[in-house]
Every structure is written in structure tokens, then in C-alpha cells.
Amino acid sequence: MIRFEQVTKQYEKEAQTITAVRDVNLHIEQGEIFGIIGYSGAGKSTLLRMINGLELPSSGKIIVEGADVQTLAAKSLRAQRQKIGMIFQHFNLLWSRTVAQNIALALEVAKTPKDQIATRVTELIQLVGLQGREEAYPSQLSGGQKQRVGIARALANNPHILLADEATSALDPETTEAILALLSDINQKLGITIVFITHEMEVVKKLAHRVAVMEAGRVVETGDVLTIFQNPQQAITKRFVGEATTETDYELTLDELAHKYPQGQLWTLRFSQGEVEKPILASAMKLFNVDFSIIQGSISKTKEGAIGQLTVLVQTENLHDLTAVKTYIEAQDVKVQEVTQ
Amino acid sequence: MLGNIQWDKMIVAFGETLYMTVLAGVACFILGLGLGLLLYVTDRDGLYENKWANAVLTTVVNLFRAIPFIILIILLLPFTKTVVGTILGANAALPALIIGMSPFYARLVQVALREVDAGVIEAAKAMGASNWDIIWKVLIPESKPAWLGGLTSTVVSLVGFTAMAGVIGAGGLGNLAYLDGFQRGFEDVTFMATALILVLVFSFQWLGETVIASVDKRTQSQKQPQKIRKGLAIVLTGALALGTVVTFASQFKTSELETVTVGATAVPHAEILTAIKPLLAEQGIDLKIVEFQDYVLPNKALAAKELDANYFQHEPYLAQQIAEHGYDIESVAKIHIEPMGGYSQRYDDLNTLPQNATVLMSNAASDQSRILALLANAGLITLAEGVDATSATFTDITSNPKNLQFKYDIEAKLLPTAYQNDEADLIFINTNYALEAGLNPKTDSLVLEDGDSPYANIVVTRADNATEAKIQALVDALRSDTAKQFIDDKYQGAVLAVD
Ligand SMILES: Nc1ncnc2c1ncn2[C@@H]1O[C@H](COP(=O)(O)OP(=O)(O)OP(=O)(O)O)[C@@H](O)[C@H]1O
Ligand SMILES: [Mg+2]
């Protein structure tokens, strides 16, 4: 659907070259929700904007639905863009137009006959749940409502792809939930491929099927969301995953515990889908002569299922048992990691 | 208190100012919007970025903004003549008003467009909008309050500029305030014209604000103008439009009567002409008076056949203008003189002046020639052969029996003060200043210029129409007893009819 081949983008600025995107190879499948995460300045927006030709690569190729974006003539590029919706962090609605007129703009641009515009606008208003607000101006809407207008506008011409650049960054957590749910819904109902940018792992977790992690212009890690969460490879990815599971909150406690029970060991257990529900710790306590004290635990829901993480203090008379317990637990597909003391 | 106001004149002037402002405003709006858009789209990162085009446009805009309006009017005269067909009247003011103000508005439009949210433009691009769509569906609507505000400022400035257009006989309130109010000293006229200008300015300002408030949806608390305000705005717009249309129509109204169009300066020429209007009307001739603020255009307009005659100058000036411009125009009659006179607190008669008497006069060379000729005529001095009142200088004096001591280093307008302080034996004072000092030229002067003076004011026509009957009728009327009576009553000796 969307393929990046060895894409690099550089900006020349006052005799200085900034490489915003460097040697990126990516393949985004039809119908998937693909997240791009990275810190500010990582090159996410630049990467996204190359999909609809708002930026052109300095080298490499971007193939969207079989067409090389860079070689499209102005007119075909515009036609192509009509099939790629885009939503923005700050919504970018026209203040001078009502909700209905804002949505209609996309249709006018695509030369939709007048009589069809009204019908289509009504459909879209229903899709995003803005019935009754058609005649309101953007200044009279809440952030969440504005983004709904943005989404309706982006979907007006039945696009195959929806690009979202930090679409929820300006919204409060509850509104974010609602917008993410709407996007998921749209993906399922209409089968539209969604590519979105975020700097919050929370959003990736809730929305994405697959994710790419960007750092300094490069895509440093790609994979499906579960794998990335369970088994982050790169330091930056671990940091994002850690943030999503609020690791920092209990680092102090771990130190304290290690101090208090020098004979015990601290383990972090990572469960994936399925194992969360199994009584692994209980059976281990029955089988071996060990005690588990649960120090911290969390379960996160991702799109594909739940993943859990548990930090426990293991205490036993016999140190040999520890190895056995570890082997037992790992046999259940749960990752055990000793917390170094 | 308002006794000097001629309301018909005031209303016509109001109409002219409105007409010039509205027409120029509409044209500035269209031109400025186009030019402002071009400036914006060719600018860096613009839709049609073009360094060279942008540099050229910017230069042109800055250039026209830098030219003072009054100079622009003069520079554009040939252009105006070709495009409008006349260099006189309200229509002739339009090119200068439009060319002068469009660049100003273009800049305001450019600034307005720059304020459009870049994100919104990007959203439109991402939608697949063409540049044309971006301009008409995004840029213009999204910058509407700003460019409407700019238009309001432009129109208000135009009202001010129309006053300067009086130079070319464009009429209007500013011109009336200057000619009738200031030059004739009718303060009530100045006051009323100024008040009406303010009414216009506030009307446009208020209309602009009302329209902006009703289109601006940017803030949540959209304070929509109340119904009554909207209603008022519509009525006001209607009234202004009507005034414009009526004046527009009158621009093209042709009189049934035979007309004679005469260019004149305000005082006393236009006043004298106004006084004889009824005389000509009796003969079926409509006298149209075009008032001028300067001394160059009346001859230019006459030569260009825009006037049938003019009445503002004296012979020496006419001769100099013909020499400079090669006009085929000539004097047909002397009408009046604003005589130069000699006054004294010490003596009653020129002949009683003592030896070595002091003679004080203005520092203007032409005044000095006139005075020397006057003294020679009175037999006090002798001038060299061939010099006359247009050319005599102190070195031309061949004999000075009384050994008169000339002092000529004083501003003409200070002469009355010098007279009051009794600073010389004989003091020459221009009549208008003599009147200010409470002197009566006819009875108080020891010596006074008469109609033979080359400084008599003349009616000038072209060679090709000098003999037309209506010109003859004009001259007859100006030399009639009615005219003489008027001059005597009105000017009390400051102006003398030539016999
Ligand atoms: N038009 C441009 N001209 C010059 N440099 C640019 C331009 N656009 C982006 N850059 C630079 O490219 C780099 C990547 O920018 P980009 O906007 O893609 O980052 P981002 O990951 O989207 O960051 P953020 O989370 O802050 O939006 C940054 O260093 C930025 O300064
Ligand atoms: Mg960004």
C-alpha cells in the first residue's frame, strides 16, 4: 500500500544541512493501523508528509498505491491527495466556514456535483457523531468536536489512506479516548489504512497494529505492537514502553525492598495475552517452597489483547529452588527478569 | 452664523467627494486585491514563488506609495487626458486617486493574507486543492476581516485625498473648504465642509466595522451586530450609493443651453463671474465656472480646449506662459486691476515729497517694476528708453531729481505694518494688504495704478475661438455696469474695474 524505499529527506538551511529523515525503508499494509512514535524532531511529520507529497524526498522512493509520489504530475498528485485524508494536531479548520461547509470544502475541491455534496456531508456528520452542530462555526466547538470535523473532512472523498499527525495531542485524555475509538471504528468499518504519528506509547497501544519507532531521522525499530511491548530492543523503545507502564513510579520502592529483604530476589514477570489469566504464581507456590509478595503489577490493553507486568519479591529457604521456579514460570511463556540489586 | 454657506454648492461638493471616494474605492479594492494577491503568492514559499516577479512588484508598489499625491496628479495629467478624456473635474481625479491608493491597499491585502493560518493552507493542499481553490476558497475568505479593515482605512484615506484633487478642479468638500472657506475667509463654510467630511469618514468607518463584525467568526463570543445596526448599515449603504449614482449621472448631464466654460481663481475672478451669470443666462448662455487653485492648469486646460476662456492672470504672466509652452492663446479684454498704491502718513501729495525722501516697497521684483513704472508715469523719475512696468529695474533709472532713497527689502505683507509705524516718506502697498491696514486705496493713496497698467487681469481665449459670439457676450457682461457695480460694492476699492 505504502512503501518507503531508502528514503532520505534533507533541508538546506543557511548553508547548513538538516537530515530530517534518513534511509527509511518501511512497508505499510493495506487496512492496517500503523503508528509512528518518536520524540520531537525525530522526523515523524516529515516522513508522514512525504506520503501525500507535501514534502518530496531528497533521495529514495515513496510508492503509494503503486504510484511513485515524486514523479506524479501536479494534477495527478492532486487527484492522489483526494484519496489520502489528513488530520492535524491543531485541526486546521477554516474559521470562516461552518461545520458543514468545512466538510463540504473537501468535496468542492474534488469537484463533487453540488446536489451530492449536501447528502455526503450529512452522512459524514453522522459518521463522526456531530448531528445538530452542522451550522456551528469552529470557534463554537470543543477540541474533540473540532477533530471530529477534521476527521469528517478527511474522509469526505472516500480516501484509501488516512494520515494523522498528532491528532490527539491537543486533547484531554477522555476526548483522546473517544477520538481513538472513532479512528479504530473507521478503520474497521471502512477498511481505511491509517498512518498516525504520536509521541505517546499510550496512543500506540490503544490504536496501532504495528508501530515504527523513530530516532534522529531513522526508523530504529518496527514490529507489531505486542512484540514491541514485550520485547523492546532499542533503548529508546524500552523507554517508550517503560513510560507506558509507568516504570519510574516504583523504582524507589524496588531499591527499598532490596534493602529490606537481602535474602530475597526481585523479579519482573512479563505476561502476554492469555497468560495474564493463568494462576501461574499460585501453582508455583504449591509446587515449590517459595513465597511471592507482589510489589507492583499492571495490565495494559493493546489492540491485540492484554499484556501484563508483575514485579514480585521471591523468598525461599533453598536457593536452588529459585532456578527451578524460574524455569517453571518461563515454561509458561512468561518472561522472567531479575532486577539487579 | 452659517450665512455664507450656499447649500446647493455644499451639496454638490458633498456629492463630488462621495463620488470620487466611492469610485476610487471600488477600483482600489479590485486593483489592490489583485496586486496584494500577486505580492503574496510570488513571495517566498508562496503558491507561485517567483523572486523576480516579487521584486518588480514590490518596487512598483513602493515607488507609487512614495510619490506624494499632489505630484502624482501632475505626473498623470497626460495619462488622465488619454484615459478619461479630460484633465478637469471629478473624473480626472480618479486615475490619480486609484493609482495613488491601490498600492497602499495592496500592501494591506498582502499583510492580511500573511496572517492566514499556514496549517489551514496545508490542510487545503492535503485535500488536493488547486492553487486557484486555495486562493478563492481559503486565502480570501480566511483573511476577510483583515482586508475589509484595510479597505476601510483606504476609503477613509481616499476622502482625505479627494480634498487635494481640488487642484485640478475636481470639486468636492475639501476644495470648497479651501476656496470658499479659507481663501474667502468664510469660516462657516470651512466649518460645514469639514463637518461633512467627518460625517463621510465616520460613515465609512462605521460601515466597515459593521461589516467586519458580521463576517468575523473567529471568536467564540461572536458578537453579531444587532438587527437594528444591520438595518442602519443597509440604509446608509443605500444612501451613499444613491449619492454616488446621482453625482455620476450629473457628470454626464449636458446643458440644453449653450455653455461657456471659464477657468478662474477663486477671488475675485470666480466671484465676479458668479455675479454676471444671470446676465449671460438672459442671453441663453450657461456660464460654467471651473475654479483653480494654481496658475498653470488654467492655461493648459484652455489650450487643450477644455475651457472656452480663462480669467485669472495678467499680461506679463500670459506672455511668459506663451513663451514657455507655445500656447496659441491670447488676451481678449482687460477686466479689472488690483492696483498698487503709494501711501504716506507724512504727505498728502506726491509733489510735496522732499528731497531725499525715503520710498519703501516690497522685495518682489515684479512689484518693483510696477512701482518704478508708476513713479515714472507720475514724473518723479525717468526710466531708460524701452523699459516698462514689466521689466524696469533700479539700474534703469536715468534721472531721479528728488534723489529718492529706495528701500526694497521687505516682505509685501509687512508693508501695512511699516505704514502704521510710519517708517518711510512713501510706502507702496498691494491693495489687498492696504485694505487690511484699514486704508481706502481710492481716497488715501497718493498715487494708484489704473487700467492702463499691464497688471490688469484679462480674459484669455484661444486664437480659434476669440471671435465667437459667446466670448463676446462674456466680455460684455464682465465689462457691464452690473459687473462694475458688483466690484465696487464688494471689494470697496481693492479691485478696480478697468474702463
Ligand atoms: N521545512 C523545514 N525546513 C527546515 N527544517 C525542517 C523543516 N521541516 C522540518 N525540519 C527539521 O527536520 C527535523 C524533523 O522535523 P519533523 O517536523 O519531521 O519532526 P517531528 O518528529 O514531527 O517532531 P514533532 O514531534 O516536534 O512534530 C527537525 O529537526 C526540523 O527542525
Ligand atoms: Mg511533527
XYZ file of C-alpha atoms in Angstrom, chain A residues 45-291:
247
model
C 5.965 14.650 10.441
C 8.411 14.835 7.587
C 8.036 11.128 6.974
C 4.240 11.340 7.072
C 4.078 14.385 4.815
C 6.057 12.570 2.148
C 3.170 10.112 1.776
C 0.889 12.773 0.269
C 3.680 14.697 -1.382
C 3.590 17.733 0.900
C 7.314 17.085 1.109
C 9.356 15.323 -1.533
C 12.245 13.025 -0.633
C 15.816 14.129 -1.335
C 16.568 10.579 -2.333
C 14.764 7.256 -2.366
C 11.235 6.461 -3.406
C 7.797 6.502 -1.887
C 5.295 4.290 -3.599
C 1.689 4.872 -2.632
C -0.874 2.525 -4.166
C 1.548 1.675 -6.906
C 2.382 5.273 -7.835
C 5.709 6.938 -7.242
C 4.649 10.121 -5.448
C 7.652 12.087 -6.614
C 7.053 11.578 -10.298
C 3.348 12.405 -10.301
C 2.327 15.443 -12.336
C 0.687 18.241 -10.370
C -2.774 17.227 -11.494
C -2.409 13.519 -10.705
C -0.830 14.433 -7.390
C -3.924 16.452 -6.514
C -6.142 13.549 -7.547
C -3.997 11.229 -5.434
C -4.272 13.563 -2.429
C -8.029 13.462 -2.633
C -7.731 9.777 -1.869
C -5.475 10.426 1.127
C -7.212 12.135 4.030
C -5.189 14.015 6.599
C -5.940 15.234 10.105
C -3.868 17.558 12.230
C -2.932 18.297 15.814
C -4.479 21.766 15.608
C -7.364 20.629 13.414
C -6.716 23.304 10.768
C -10.353 24.091 10.155
C -11.447 27.242 8.322
C -12.896 29.631 10.881
C -14.910 31.299 8.145
C -16.890 28.160 7.356
C -19.463 26.278 9.384
C -19.000 22.612 10.278
C -20.974 21.552 7.217
C -19.114 23.991 4.947
C -15.744 22.854 6.266
C -16.577 19.286 5.360
C -18.001 20.430 2.029
C -14.705 22.128 1.157
C -13.047 18.764 0.547
C -15.916 17.831 -1.748
C -15.825 21.157 -3.611
C -12.118 20.701 -4.175
C -12.846 17.279 -5.682
C -15.462 18.866 -7.984
C -18.327 16.895 -6.471
C -21.640 17.981 -8.016
C -23.494 20.428 -5.760
C -26.546 18.241 -5.180
C -24.388 15.370 -3.949
C -22.415 17.495 -1.527
C -25.266 18.023 0.920
C -26.085 14.312 1.105
C -22.483 13.342 1.594
C -21.998 15.985 4.286
C -24.998 14.638 6.207
C -23.580 11.107 6.039
C -20.218 12.282 7.317
C -21.739 14.320 10.141
C -23.495 11.170 11.277
C -20.370 9.077 10.962
C -18.436 11.339 13.310
C -21.407 11.989 15.594
C -21.855 15.721 15.106
C -25.568 15.796 14.388
C -27.088 19.128 15.308
C -23.816 21.070 15.056
C -23.798 21.455 11.266
C -24.295 25.203 11.341
C -21.848 25.921 14.164
C -18.569 27.679 13.466
C -15.296 26.075 14.637
C -14.907 28.746 17.319
C -18.051 27.388 18.934
C -16.799 23.789 19.147
C -14.730 21.908 21.708
C -11.385 20.419 20.733
C -12.861 16.959 20.373
C -15.663 18.244 18.182
C -13.194 20.126 16.022
C -11.190 16.971 15.485
C -14.385 15.169 14.526
C -14.943 17.791 11.862
C -11.337 17.279 10.778
C -11.936 13.550 10.506
C -15.182 14.006 8.591
C -13.423 16.368 6.199
C -10.560 13.905 5.738
C -12.995 11.113 4.951
C -15.171 13.153 2.603
C -13.754 11.821 -0.643
C -13.692 8.179 0.475
C -9.947 8.024 0.896
C -7.988 4.804 0.999
C -5.494 6.206 3.438
C -5.865 8.456 6.472
C -2.842 10.309 7.802
C -2.972 11.653 11.345
C -0.261 13.967 12.652
C -0.580 14.051 16.428
C -4.340 14.065 16.069
C -4.955 13.743 19.800
C -2.024 15.703 21.227
C -4.143 18.773 21.851
C -6.956 16.865 23.522
C -7.622 15.811 27.092
C -7.397 12.080 27.979
C -11.104 11.405 27.756
C -11.539 13.123 24.434
C -8.428 11.322 23.236
C -10.077 8.003 24.102
C -13.166 8.943 22.143
C -11.243 10.086 19.085
C -9.054 6.975 19.132
C -12.177 4.846 19.348
C -13.627 6.698 16.388
C -10.469 6.128 14.358
C -10.447 2.414 15.236
C -14.043 2.243 14.248
C -13.414 3.921 10.925
C -10.565 1.551 10.216
C -12.781 -1.428 10.907
C -15.899 -0.212 9.173
C -14.359 1.371 6.127
C -11.140 -0.594 5.875
C -9.092 2.583 5.551
C -5.372 2.314 6.137
C -4.405 4.682 8.935
C -0.927 6.040 9.460
C -0.585 8.110 12.589
C 2.114 9.925 14.477
C 2.389 10.226 18.199
C 4.917 10.665 20.918
C 2.830 8.764 23.434
C 3.104 4.984 23.705
C -0.381 5.051 25.266
C -1.801 6.057 21.904
C 0.193 3.410 20.066
C -1.024 0.809 22.492
C -4.661 1.731 22.016
C -4.734 2.298 18.305
C -1.933 0.670 16.375
C -1.498 -2.756 14.871
C 2.080 -2.098 14.035
C 4.492 0.586 15.066
C 7.724 2.133 13.887
C 9.996 3.875 16.358
C 11.917 6.855 15.021
C 15.004 8.462 16.390
C 17.062 11.166 14.716
C 15.513 10.590 11.310
C 15.896 6.829 11.333
C 13.336 4.115 11.881
C 15.176 2.170 14.600
C 12.594 -0.487 15.300
C 9.474 -1.789 13.618
C 7.100 -4.507 14.657
C 3.637 -5.373 15.807
C 2.609 -3.655 18.957
C 2.611 -6.759 21.188
C 6.120 -7.763 20.270
C 7.403 -4.250 20.744
C 5.847 -4.055 24.183
C 7.042 -7.437 25.310
C 10.384 -7.353 23.804
C 11.640 -3.880 23.090
C 15.078 -3.991 21.524
C 16.315 -0.460 21.297
C 16.963 1.736 24.300
C 14.538 4.350 23.015
C 11.814 1.756 22.530
C 12.363 0.483 26.066
C 11.981 3.999 27.262
C 8.693 4.411 25.466
C 7.461 1.028 26.729
C 8.604 1.909 30.200
C 6.733 5.168 30.062
C 3.619 3.330 29.046
C 3.898 1.001 32.050
C 4.904 3.742 34.457
C 8.106 2.013 35.465
C 9.554 5.069 37.063
C 6.873 5.092 39.714
C 8.243 2.118 41.610
C 11.966 2.303 41.066
C 12.383 3.768 44.502
C 10.299 1.062 46.122
C 12.396 -1.619 44.451
C 15.504 -0.151 45.977
C 13.896 -0.037 49.355
C 12.702 -3.639 49.164
C 16.058 -4.948 48.030
C 17.438 -3.349 51.108
C 14.794 -4.795 53.398
C 14.956 -8.393 52.191
C 18.565 -9.071 51.309
C 17.828 -12.807 51.133
C 15.045 -12.394 48.625
C 15.104 -11.667 44.898
C 13.120 -9.199 42.862
C 11.696 -10.472 39.612
C 9.809 -8.722 36.912
C 7.456 -11.058 35.107
C 6.094 -10.093 31.709
C 2.925 -11.788 30.605
C 1.418 -11.663 27.244
C -2.071 -12.320 26.046
C -3.537 -15.462 27.603
C -1.017 -15.952 30.383
C -2.457 -12.962 32.214
C -5.435 -15.047 33.184
C -3.471 -18.175 34.294
C -2.774 -18.689 38.047
C 0.952 -19.204 37.454
C 2.175 -17.784 40.747
C -0.304 -19.800 42.803
C 0.699 -23.071 41.216
C 4.363 -22.257 41.638
C 3.822 -21.636 45.330
C 2.117 -25.026 45.601
C 4.813 -26.869 43.694
C 7.837 -25.219 45.258
C 8.701 -23.946 48.648
C 8.589 -20.290 47.749
C 6.726 -17.165 48.758
